[in-house]
Structure formats: C-alpha cells, structure tokens
Amino acid sequence: MKPIKIFAFTAAIAITALVSAAFINHKTLAPKENVKATGAGFVVVELFTSEGCSSCPPADELVAKIQKEDYNKPVYILAFHVDYWNRLGWKDVFSNADYSKRQNEYARWLNLQSVYTPQIVVNGKKEFVGSQEGTLRNAITEGLRTMAAGTLALSAQREQGSISVQYQTKDVAKNTSLLLALVQKTAQTNVKSGENGGHVLSHVQIVRKLQSQPLDKSGNGAVTIALPDGFNAQGWELVGFIQNTSSGAILAATKYEFSTGVAK
C-alpha cells in the first residue's frame, strides 16, 4: 500500500434509488427503455489505482477476477487511474486529475487523513486496501443483500461523436447527482519505467470519462456525453449511478452494454 497525502477537494455527486435501464446500439437508433425491478441489492466497486504503483497490480488482478465471477450480478466495477503517481517515473496513460479529486472527496466523506493506492471504495460507504480479497468479497455480499432505495432508468442514443442520455429517477432526495462513467472494459500497457518498469500490466473496467449531473425534484432530464478518443462499442460500456453529495453514499446503479444493447 502506497500512502500519499493529498488535500481533499470539494465535489458534488449523489444519492437515492435503484437501477434499471436501456440505451443505445453502436449505430444511431431510437432510444429504448428497460427498467429493472426494485428490491435487489447492488454493488459499486471503485478502485483507485496507478500504473506507477508497484502495489497496484494485485488489486487490478483481484477486480478482474471479481468481474469475471460476478459478470451476471449487479456488481459494477470502476477503475479510476489517479494522476499523482505520474511525477514518480511513469505517466499512466489512463490517469486523470479528476479521478484524484474524486478520491480526495472520498477522504473527506470517510474522514480519512490521506489517500493511497490501491484503494477500494464500495457503494461510497466503505473503504479498504484494494488487494484485500476477503474484505472485498464480504462487502459485495453485504451490498447485494441490502435493499435498494429507489429506481434509476436510463435510455440513450448514439450521435456523431457523442451520446445523448435520458434519465428518470424516483424518490430522489436532496443533494443528489447522477454520475455517468464511460468504461473501457480491458487494456494492456507495456510499462517502461517507474516501479512497474519492464512489466506488461493488464487492466479492466477503466473509467475513461466521468460526468455528473445534479438531480432536481423531478428526477428526470437529459445529458450529452462526448465520446473519448478510441471509443469502440464492442469494448466499452456505460455505468450510471446516483450518489449523495453530502455523504458519498451510492444508492442506485446500472450499466449498459454497447455491444449487446442490454441494460443490467
């Protein structure tokens, strides 16, 4: 575990609801909706990692194993590559300062004195070292057994260079935001320097773009997301979730598979 002190930033991102959805085909088409039933639990696993950190590959391998085992369960893995390791010998091509800010916001929400890699946060409520398999499995079991608070429905349409997403929620409380993450499912990097120099690292569920939308009383609206370079419908998905901007708790989540047009 590599602790690195970083000042906490303020951010906004949100609460309330369960999941359901339907979206997009990789060709332009009319949006369709597929609302998932309320009641079952869900789990959002956020891994904060870096290619420059020698302690991170075991955590990357762990979430890859969990992804394979729990593919048909409402377990949504998001790998955020932070940027504060970039100055220490290797620049992570997937890193983004916004992801470091998000991790610092969790430090504020969870009353931590510092952030570190690899770190996992589950449903915005529990954090621990990202390579602790038993702790992660227990947190997933607990999350799947916890009743969801409401519903989230998404539909989307592919446009030229962007995606138009429509959303509907029920029972939305105050201080909540909808977060939409464009995720690249797999990638490999030949790391040439830094702590992992000389190794080929494999990654899963890499967040390539994260966009937030504050929710109003209606709980309904639309947002446009610009597609990042390298987007490929066969190897990407969209994960949506609702988070409380005061506590960090996540109470609804769903994902959409671009390759199949199926919401889970």
PDB file of N, CA, C and O in Angstrom, residues 197-249:
ATOM      1  N   GLY A 197       8.316  -0.784 -14.023  1.00  0.00           N
ATOM      2  CA  GLY A 197       9.070  -0.808 -15.264  1.00  0.00           C
ATOM      3  C   GLY A 197       9.458  -2.217 -15.689  1.00  0.00           C
ATOM      4  O   GLY A 197       9.886  -3.034 -14.871  1.00  0.00           O
ATOM      5  N   GLY A 198       9.276  -2.518 -16.993  1.00  0.00           N
ATOM      6  CA  GLY A 198       9.601  -3.835 -17.513  1.00  0.00           C
ATOM      7  C   GLY A 198       8.466  -4.833 -17.453  1.00  0.00           C
ATOM      8  O   GLY A 198       8.618  -5.976 -17.898  1.00  0.00           O
ATOM      9  N   HIS A 199       7.313  -4.412 -16.925  1.00  0.00           N
ATOM     10  CA  HIS A 199       6.155  -5.309 -16.801  1.00  0.00           C
ATOM     11  C   HIS A 199       5.044  -4.886 -17.765  1.00  0.00           C
ATOM     12  O   HIS A 199       4.869  -3.706 -18.050  1.00  0.00           O
ATOM     13  N   VAL A 200       4.287  -5.891 -18.226  1.00  0.00           N
ATOM     14  CA  VAL A 200       3.075  -5.628 -19.000  1.00  0.00           C
ATOM     15  C   VAL A 200       1.895  -5.734 -18.034  1.00  0.00           C
ATOM     16  O   VAL A 200       1.667  -6.799 -17.437  1.00  0.00           O
ATOM     17  N   LEU A 201       1.175  -4.640 -17.838  1.00  0.00           N
ATOM     18  CA  LEU A 201       0.059  -4.598 -16.887  1.00  0.00           C
ATOM     19  C   LEU A 201      -1.276  -4.727 -17.615  1.00  0.00           C
ATOM     20  O   LEU A 201      -1.494  -4.091 -18.648  1.00  0.00           O
ATOM     21  N   SER A 202      -2.148  -5.545 -17.051  1.00  0.00           N
ATOM     22  CA  SER A 202      -3.498  -5.718 -17.597  1.00  0.00           C
ATOM     23  C   SER A 202      -4.491  -4.992 -16.712  1.00  0.00           C
ATOM     24  O   SER A 202      -4.387  -5.040 -15.478  1.00  0.00           O
ATOM     25  N   HIS A 203      -5.456  -4.343 -17.338  1.00  0.00           N
ATOM     26  CA  HIS A 203      -6.468  -3.575 -16.611  1.00  0.00           C
ATOM     27  C   HIS A 203      -7.867  -3.959 -17.074  1.00  0.00           C
ATOM     28  O   HIS A 203      -8.062  -4.378 -18.221  1.00  0.00           O
ATOM     29  N   VAL A 204      -8.845  -3.801 -16.185  1.00  0.00           N
ATOM     30  CA  VAL A 204     -10.255  -3.967 -16.540  1.00  0.00           C
ATOM     31  C   VAL A 204     -11.042  -2.774 -16.028  1.00  0.00           C
ATOM     32  O   VAL A 204     -10.620  -2.092 -15.092  1.00  0.00           O
ATOM     33  N   GLN A 205     -12.162  -2.522 -16.675  1.00  0.00           N
ATOM     34  CA  GLN A 205     -13.145  -1.526 -16.229  1.00  0.00           C
ATOM     35  C   GLN A 205     -12.520  -0.150 -15.994  1.00  0.00           C
ATOM     36  O   GLN A 205     -12.757   0.497 -14.975  1.00  0.00           O
ATOM     37  N   ILE A 206     -11.755   0.308 -16.969  1.00  0.00           N
ATOM     38  CA  ILE A 206     -11.044   1.579 -16.854  1.00  0.00           C
ATOM     39  C   ILE A 206     -12.009   2.730 -17.140  1.00  0.00           C
ATOM     40  O   ILE A 206     -12.581   2.808 -18.232  1.00  0.00           O
ATOM     41  N   VAL A 207     -12.177   3.610 -16.186  1.00  0.00           N
ATOM     42  CA  VAL A 207     -13.031   4.778 -16.409  1.00  0.00           C
ATOM     43  C   VAL A 207     -12.279   5.752 -17.313  1.00  0.00           C
ATOM     44  O   VAL A 207     -11.214   6.249 -16.966  1.00  0.00           O
ATOM     45  N   ARG A 208     -12.866   6.015 -18.492  1.00  0.00           N
ATOM     46  CA  ARG A 208     -12.231   6.918 -19.436  1.00  0.00           C
ATOM     47  C   ARG A 208     -12.864   8.301 -19.420  1.00  0.00           C
ATOM     48  O   ARG A 208     -12.281   9.272 -19.875  1.00  0.00           O
ATOM     49  N   LYS A 209     -14.077   8.359 -18.865  1.00  0.00           N
ATOM     50  CA  LYS A 209     -14.745   9.665 -18.715  1.00  0.00           C
ATOM     51  C   LYS A 209     -15.805   9.539 -17.634  1.00  0.00           C
ATOM     52  O   LYS A 209     -16.527   8.549 -17.562  1.00  0.00           O
ATOM     53  N   LEU A 210     -15.880  10.562 -16.775  1.00  0.00           N
ATOM     54  CA  LEU A 210     -16.882  10.596 -15.707  1.00  0.00           C
ATOM     55  C   LEU A 210     -17.584  11.940 -15.760  1.00  0.00           C
ATOM     56  O   LEU A 210     -16.939  12.987 -15.707  1.00  0.00           O
ATOM     57  N   GLN A 211     -18.899  11.892 -15.862  1.00  0.00           N
ATOM     58  CA  GLN A 211     -19.681  13.127 -15.964  1.00  0.00           C
ATOM     59  C   GLN A 211     -20.805  13.098 -14.944  1.00  0.00           C
ATOM     60  O   GLN A 211     -21.475  12.078 -14.766  1.00  0.00           O
ATOM     61  N   SER A 212     -20.997  14.212 -14.246  1.00  0.00           N
ATOM     62  CA  SER A 212     -22.044  14.276 -13.223  1.00  0.00           C
ATOM     63  C   SER A 212     -23.125  15.268 -13.620  1.00  0.00           C
ATOM     64  O   SER A 212     -22.872  16.245 -14.316  1.00  0.00           O
ATOM     65  N   GLN A 213     -24.321  14.981 -13.141  1.00  0.00           N
ATOM     66  CA  GLN A 213     -25.479  15.821 -13.430  1.00  0.00           C
ATOM     67  C   GLN A 213     -26.298  15.954 -12.145  1.00  0.00           C
ATOM     68  O   GLN A 213     -26.872  14.967 -11.667  1.00  0.00           O
ATOM     69  N   PRO A 214     -26.366  17.153 -11.542  1.00  0.00           N
ATOM     70  CA  PRO A 214     -27.209  17.321 -10.355  1.00  0.00           C
ATOM     71  C   PRO A 214     -28.658  16.970 -10.659  1.00  0.00           C
ATOM     72  O   PRO A 214     -29.163  17.269 -11.746  1.00  0.00           O
ATOM     73  N   LEU A 215     -29.317  16.340  -9.714  1.00  0.00           N
ATOM     74  CA  LEU A 215     -30.714  15.947  -9.899  1.00  0.00           C
ATOM     75  C   LEU A 215     -31.630  16.963  -9.228  1.00  0.00           C
ATOM     76  O   LEU A 215     -31.390  17.386  -8.100  1.00  0.00           O
ATOM     77  N   ASP A 216     -32.692  17.340  -9.941  1.00  0.00           N
ATOM     78  CA  ASP A 216     -33.666  18.254  -9.352  1.00  0.00           C
ATOM     79  C   ASP A 216     -34.845  17.456  -8.803  1.00  0.00           C
ATOM     80  O   ASP A 216     -34.829  16.224  -8.768  1.00  0.00           O
ATOM     81  N   LYS A 217     -35.893  18.151  -8.379  1.00  0.00           N
ATOM     82  CA  LYS A 217     -37.025  17.490  -7.744  1.00  0.00           C
ATOM     83  C   LYS A 217     -37.722  16.520  -8.677  1.00  0.00           C
ATOM     84  O   LYS A 217     -38.266  15.499  -8.245  1.00  0.00           O
ATOM     85  N   SER A 218     -37.734  16.811  -9.972  1.00  0.00           N
ATOM     86  CA  SER A 218     -38.411  15.925 -10.916  1.00  0.00           C
ATOM     87  C   SER A 218     -37.666  14.601 -11.074  1.00  0.00           C
ATOM     88  O   SER A 218     -38.268  13.560 -11.354  1.00  0.00           O
ATOM     89  N   GLY A 219     -36.345  14.631 -10.903  1.00  0.00           N
ATOM     90  CA  GLY A 219     -35.556  13.424 -11.063  1.00  0.00           C
ATOM     91  C   GLY A 219     -35.372  12.992 -12.492  1.00  0.00           C
ATOM     92  O   GLY A 219     -34.810  11.928 -12.767  1.00  0.00           O
ATOM     93  N   ASN A 220     -35.834  13.813 -13.448  1.00  0.00           N
ATOM     94  CA  ASN A 220     -35.774  13.465 -14.863  1.00  0.00           C
ATOM     95  C   ASN A 220     -34.961  14.496 -15.629  1.00  0.00           C
ATOM     96  O   ASN A 220     -34.864  15.654 -15.224  1.00  0.00           O
ATOM     97  N   GLY A 221     -34.381  14.072 -16.738  1.00  0.00           N
ATOM     98  CA  GLY A 221     -33.633  15.018 -17.548  1.00  0.00           C
ATOM     99  C   GLY A 221     -32.833  14.325 -18.623  1.00  0.00           C
ATOM    100  O   GLY A 221     -33.029  13.144 -18.915  1.00  0.00           O
ATOM    101  N   ALA A 222     -31.914  15.063 -19.232  1.00  0.00           N
ATOM    102  CA  ALA A 222     -31.077  14.538 -20.304  1.00  0.00           C
ATOM    103  C   ALA A 222     -29.700  15.167 -20.212  1.00  0.00           C
ATOM    104  O   ALA A 222     -29.541  16.281 -19.719  1.00  0.00           O
ATOM    105  N   VAL A 223     -28.707  14.436 -20.694  1.00  0.00           N
ATOM    106  CA  VAL A 223     -27.332  14.920 -20.686  1.00  0.00           C
ATOM    107  C   VAL A 223     -26.608  14.344 -21.897  1.00  0.00           C
ATOM    108  O   VAL A 223     -26.895  13.227 -22.327  1.00  0.00           O
ATOM    109  N   THR A 224     -25.694  15.120 -22.460  1.00  0.00           N
ATOM    110  CA  THR A 224     -24.896  14.672 -23.600  1.00  0.00           C
ATOM    111  C   THR A 224     -23.474  14.409 -23.142  1.00  0.00           C
ATOM    112  O   THR A 224     -22.872  15.220 -22.432  1.00  0.00           O
ATOM    113  N   ILE A 225     -22.920  13.285 -23.548  1.00  0.00           N
ATOM    114  CA  ILE A 225     -21.560  12.909 -23.191  1.00  0.00           C
ATOM    115  C   ILE A 225     -20.734  12.810 -24.461  1.00  0.00           C
ATOM    116  O   ILE A 225     -21.065  12.051 -25.379  1.00  0.00           O
ATOM    117  N   ALA A 226     -19.644  13.574 -24.531  1.00  0.00           N
ATOM    118  CA  ALA A 226     -18.732  13.471 -25.667  1.00  0.00           C
ATOM    119  C   ALA A 226     -17.943  12.170 -25.561  1.00  0.00           C
ATOM    120  O   ALA A 226     -17.483  11.793 -24.482  1.00  0.00           O
ATOM    121  N   LEU A 227     -17.797  11.464 -26.676  1.00  0.00           N
ATOM    122  CA  LEU A 227     -17.087  10.194 -26.677  1.00  0.00           C
ATOM    123  C   LEU A 227     -15.570  10.427 -26.671  1.00  0.00           C
ATOM    124  O   LEU A 227     -15.059  11.210 -27.463  1.00  0.00           O
ATOM    125  N   PRO A 228     -14.846   9.730 -25.814  1.00  0.00           N
ATOM    126  CA  PRO A 228     -13.386   9.870 -25.781  1.00  0.00           C
ATOM    127  C   PRO A 228     -12.747   9.256 -27.030  1.00  0.00           C
ATOM    128  O   PRO A 228     -13.356   8.433 -27.721  1.00  0.00           O
ATOM    129  N   ASP A 229     -11.507   9.627 -27.288  1.00  0.00           N
ATOM    130  CA  ASP A 229     -10.754   9.007 -28.377  1.00  0.00           C
ATOM    131  C   ASP A 229     -10.627   7.513 -28.113  1.00  0.00           C
ATOM    132  O   ASP A 229     -10.444   7.074 -26.972  1.00  0.00           O
ATOM    133  N   GLY A 230     -10.735   6.738 -29.175  1.00  0.00           N
ATOM    134  CA  GLY A 230     -10.571   5.299 -29.045  1.00  0.00           C
ATOM    135  C   GLY A 230     -11.830   4.553 -28.678  1.00  0.00           C
ATOM    136  O   GLY A 230     -11.795   3.331 -28.477  1.00  0.00           O
ATOM    137  N   PHE A 231     -12.966   5.254 -28.590  1.00  0.00           N
ATOM    138  CA  PHE A 231     -14.213   4.568 -28.233  1.00  0.00           C
ATOM    139  C   PHE A 231     -14.520   3.468 -29.236  1.00  0.00           C
ATOM    140  O   PHE A 231     -14.434   3.661 -30.445  1.00  0.00           O
ATOM    141  N   ASN A 232     -14.891   2.309 -28.705  1.00  0.00           N
ATOM    142  CA  ASN A 232     -15.258   1.149 -29.516  1.00  0.00           C
ATOM    143  C   ASN A 232     -16.443   0.483 -28.859  1.00  0.00           C
ATOM    144  O   ASN A 232     -16.344   0.006 -27.731  1.00  0.00           O
ATOM    145  N   ALA A 233     -17.566   0.431 -29.564  1.00  0.00           N
ATOM    146  CA  ALA A 233     -18.785  -0.107 -28.963  1.00  0.00           C
ATOM    147  C   ALA A 233     -18.614  -1.532 -28.464  1.00  0.00           C
ATOM    148  O   ALA A 233     -19.246  -1.936 -27.488  1.00  0.00           O
ATOM    149  N   GLN A 234     -17.740  -2.301 -29.086  1.00  0.00           N
ATOM    150  CA  GLN A 234     -17.572  -3.691 -28.691  1.00  0.00           C
ATOM    151  C   GLN A 234     -16.841  -3.836 -27.359  1.00  0.00           C
ATOM    152  O   GLN A 234     -16.993  -4.846 -26.677  1.00  0.00           O
ATOM    153  N   GLY A 235     -16.039  -2.842 -26.998  1.00  0.00           N
ATOM    154  CA  GLY A 235     -15.207  -2.992 -25.806  1.00  0.00           C
ATOM    155  C   GLY A 235     -15.473  -1.983 -24.714  1.00  0.00           C
ATOM    156  O   GLY A 235     -14.658  -1.845 -23.792  1.00  0.00           O
ATOM    157  N   TRP A 236     -16.601  -1.285 -24.793  1.00  0.00           N
ATOM    158  CA  TRP A 236     -16.919  -0.258 -23.806  1.00  0.00           C
ATOM    159  C   TRP A 236     -18.319  -0.475 -23.243  1.00  0.00           C
ATOM    160  O   TRP A 236     -19.153  -1.159 -23.847  1.00  0.00           O
ATOM    161  N   GLU A 237     -18.585   0.134 -22.087  1.00  0.00           N
ATOM    162  CA  GLU A 237     -19.924   0.138 -21.510  1.00  0.00           C
ATOM    163  C   GLU A 237     -20.147   1.444 -20.757  1.00  0.00           C
ATOM    164  O   GLU A 237     -19.200   2.217 -20.517  1.00  0.00           O
ATOM    165  N   LEU A 238     -21.387   1.693 -20.409  1.00  0.00           N
ATOM    166  CA  LEU A 238     -21.760   2.890 -19.656  1.00  0.00           C
ATOM    167  C   LEU A 238     -22.305   2.464 -18.305  1.00  0.00           C
ATOM    168  O   LEU A 238     -23.214   1.633 -18.230  1.00  0.00           O
ATOM    169  N   VAL A 239     -21.746   2.995 -17.227  1.00  0.00           N
ATOM    170  CA  VAL A 239     -22.233   2.726 -15.876  1.00  0.00           C
ATOM    171  C   VAL A 239     -22.826   4.010 -15.321  1.00  0.00           C
ATOM    172  O   VAL A 239     -22.182   5.061 -15.352  1.00  0.00           O
ATOM    173  N   GLY A 240     -24.049   3.933 -14.853  1.00  0.00           N
ATOM    174  CA  GLY A 240     -24.709   5.085 -14.241  1.00  0.00           C
ATOM    175  C   GLY A 240     -25.029   4.794 -12.788  1.00  0.00           C
ATOM    176  O   GLY A 240     -25.396   3.669 -12.439  1.00  0.00           O
ATOM    177  N   PHE A 241     -24.872   5.809 -11.926  1.00  0.00           N
ATOM    178  CA  PHE A 241     -25.221   5.622 -10.521  1.00  0.00           C
ATOM    179  C   PHE A 241     -25.581   6.963  -9.896  1.00  0.00           C
ATOM    180  O   PHE A 241     -25.213   8.021 -10.396  1.00  0.00           O
ATOM    181  N   ILE A 242     -26.314   6.887  -8.803  1.00  0.00           N
ATOM    182  CA  ILE A 242     -26.766   8.076  -8.086  1.00  0.00           C
ATOM    183  C   ILE A 242     -26.035   8.145  -6.750  1.00  0.00           C
ATOM    184  O   ILE A 242     -25.920   7.152  -6.034  1.00  0.00           O
ATOM    185  N   GLN A 243     -25.525   9.336  -6.432  1.00  0.00           N
ATOM    186  CA  GLN A 243     -24.713   9.499  -5.227  1.00  0.00           C
ATOM    187  C   GLN A 243     -25.147  10.720  -4.436  1.00  0.00           C
ATOM    188  O   GLN A 243     -25.503  11.754  -5.005  1.00  0.00           O
ATOM    189  N   ASN A 244     -25.095  10.589  -3.107  1.00  0.00           N
ATOM    190  CA  ASN A 244     -25.392  11.690  -2.199  1.00  0.00           C
ATOM    191  C   ASN A 244     -24.161  12.586  -2.109  1.00  0.00           C
ATOM    192  O   ASN A 244     -23.092  12.131  -1.717  1.00  0.00           O
ATOM    193  N   THR A 245     -24.311  13.829  -2.460  1.00  0.00           N
ATOM    194  CA  THR A 245     -23.167  14.732  -2.481  1.00  0.00           C
ATOM    195  C   THR A 245     -22.739  15.188  -1.086  1.00  0.00           C
ATOM    196  O   THR A 245     -21.679  15.807  -0.931  1.00  0.00           O
ATOM    197  N   SER A 246     -23.515  14.883  -0.077  1.00  0.00           N
ATOM    198  CA  SER A 246     -23.148  15.233   1.298  1.00  0.00           C
ATOM    199  C   SER A 246     -22.409  14.107   2.009  1.00  0.00           C
ATOM    200  O   SER A 246     -21.465  14.346   2.756  1.00  0.00           O
ATOM    201  N   SER A 247     -22.832  12.861   1.766  1.00  0.00           N
ATOM    202  CA  SER A 247     -22.250  11.717   2.472  1.00  0.00           C
ATOM    203  C   SER A 247     -21.408  10.810   1.587  1.00  0.00           C
ATOM    204  O   SER A 247     -20.608  10.023   2.087  1.00  0.00           O
ATOM    205  N   GLY A 248     -21.607  10.872   0.269  1.00  0.00           N
ATOM    206  CA  GLY A 248     -20.913   9.987  -0.654  1.00  0.00           C
ATOM    207  C   GLY A 248     -21.608   8.665  -0.882  1.00  0.00           C
ATOM    208  O   GLY A 248     -21.181   7.871  -1.730  1.00  0.00           O
ATOM    209  N   ALA A 249     -22.697   8.387  -0.152  1.00  0.00           N
ATOM    210  CA  ALA A 249     -23.391   7.102  -0.288  1.00  0.00           C
ATOM    211  C   ALA A 249     -23.993   6.952  -1.680  1.00  0.00           C
ATOM    212  O   ALA A 249     -24.580   7.882  -2.225  1.00  0.00           O
TER     213      ALA A 249
END
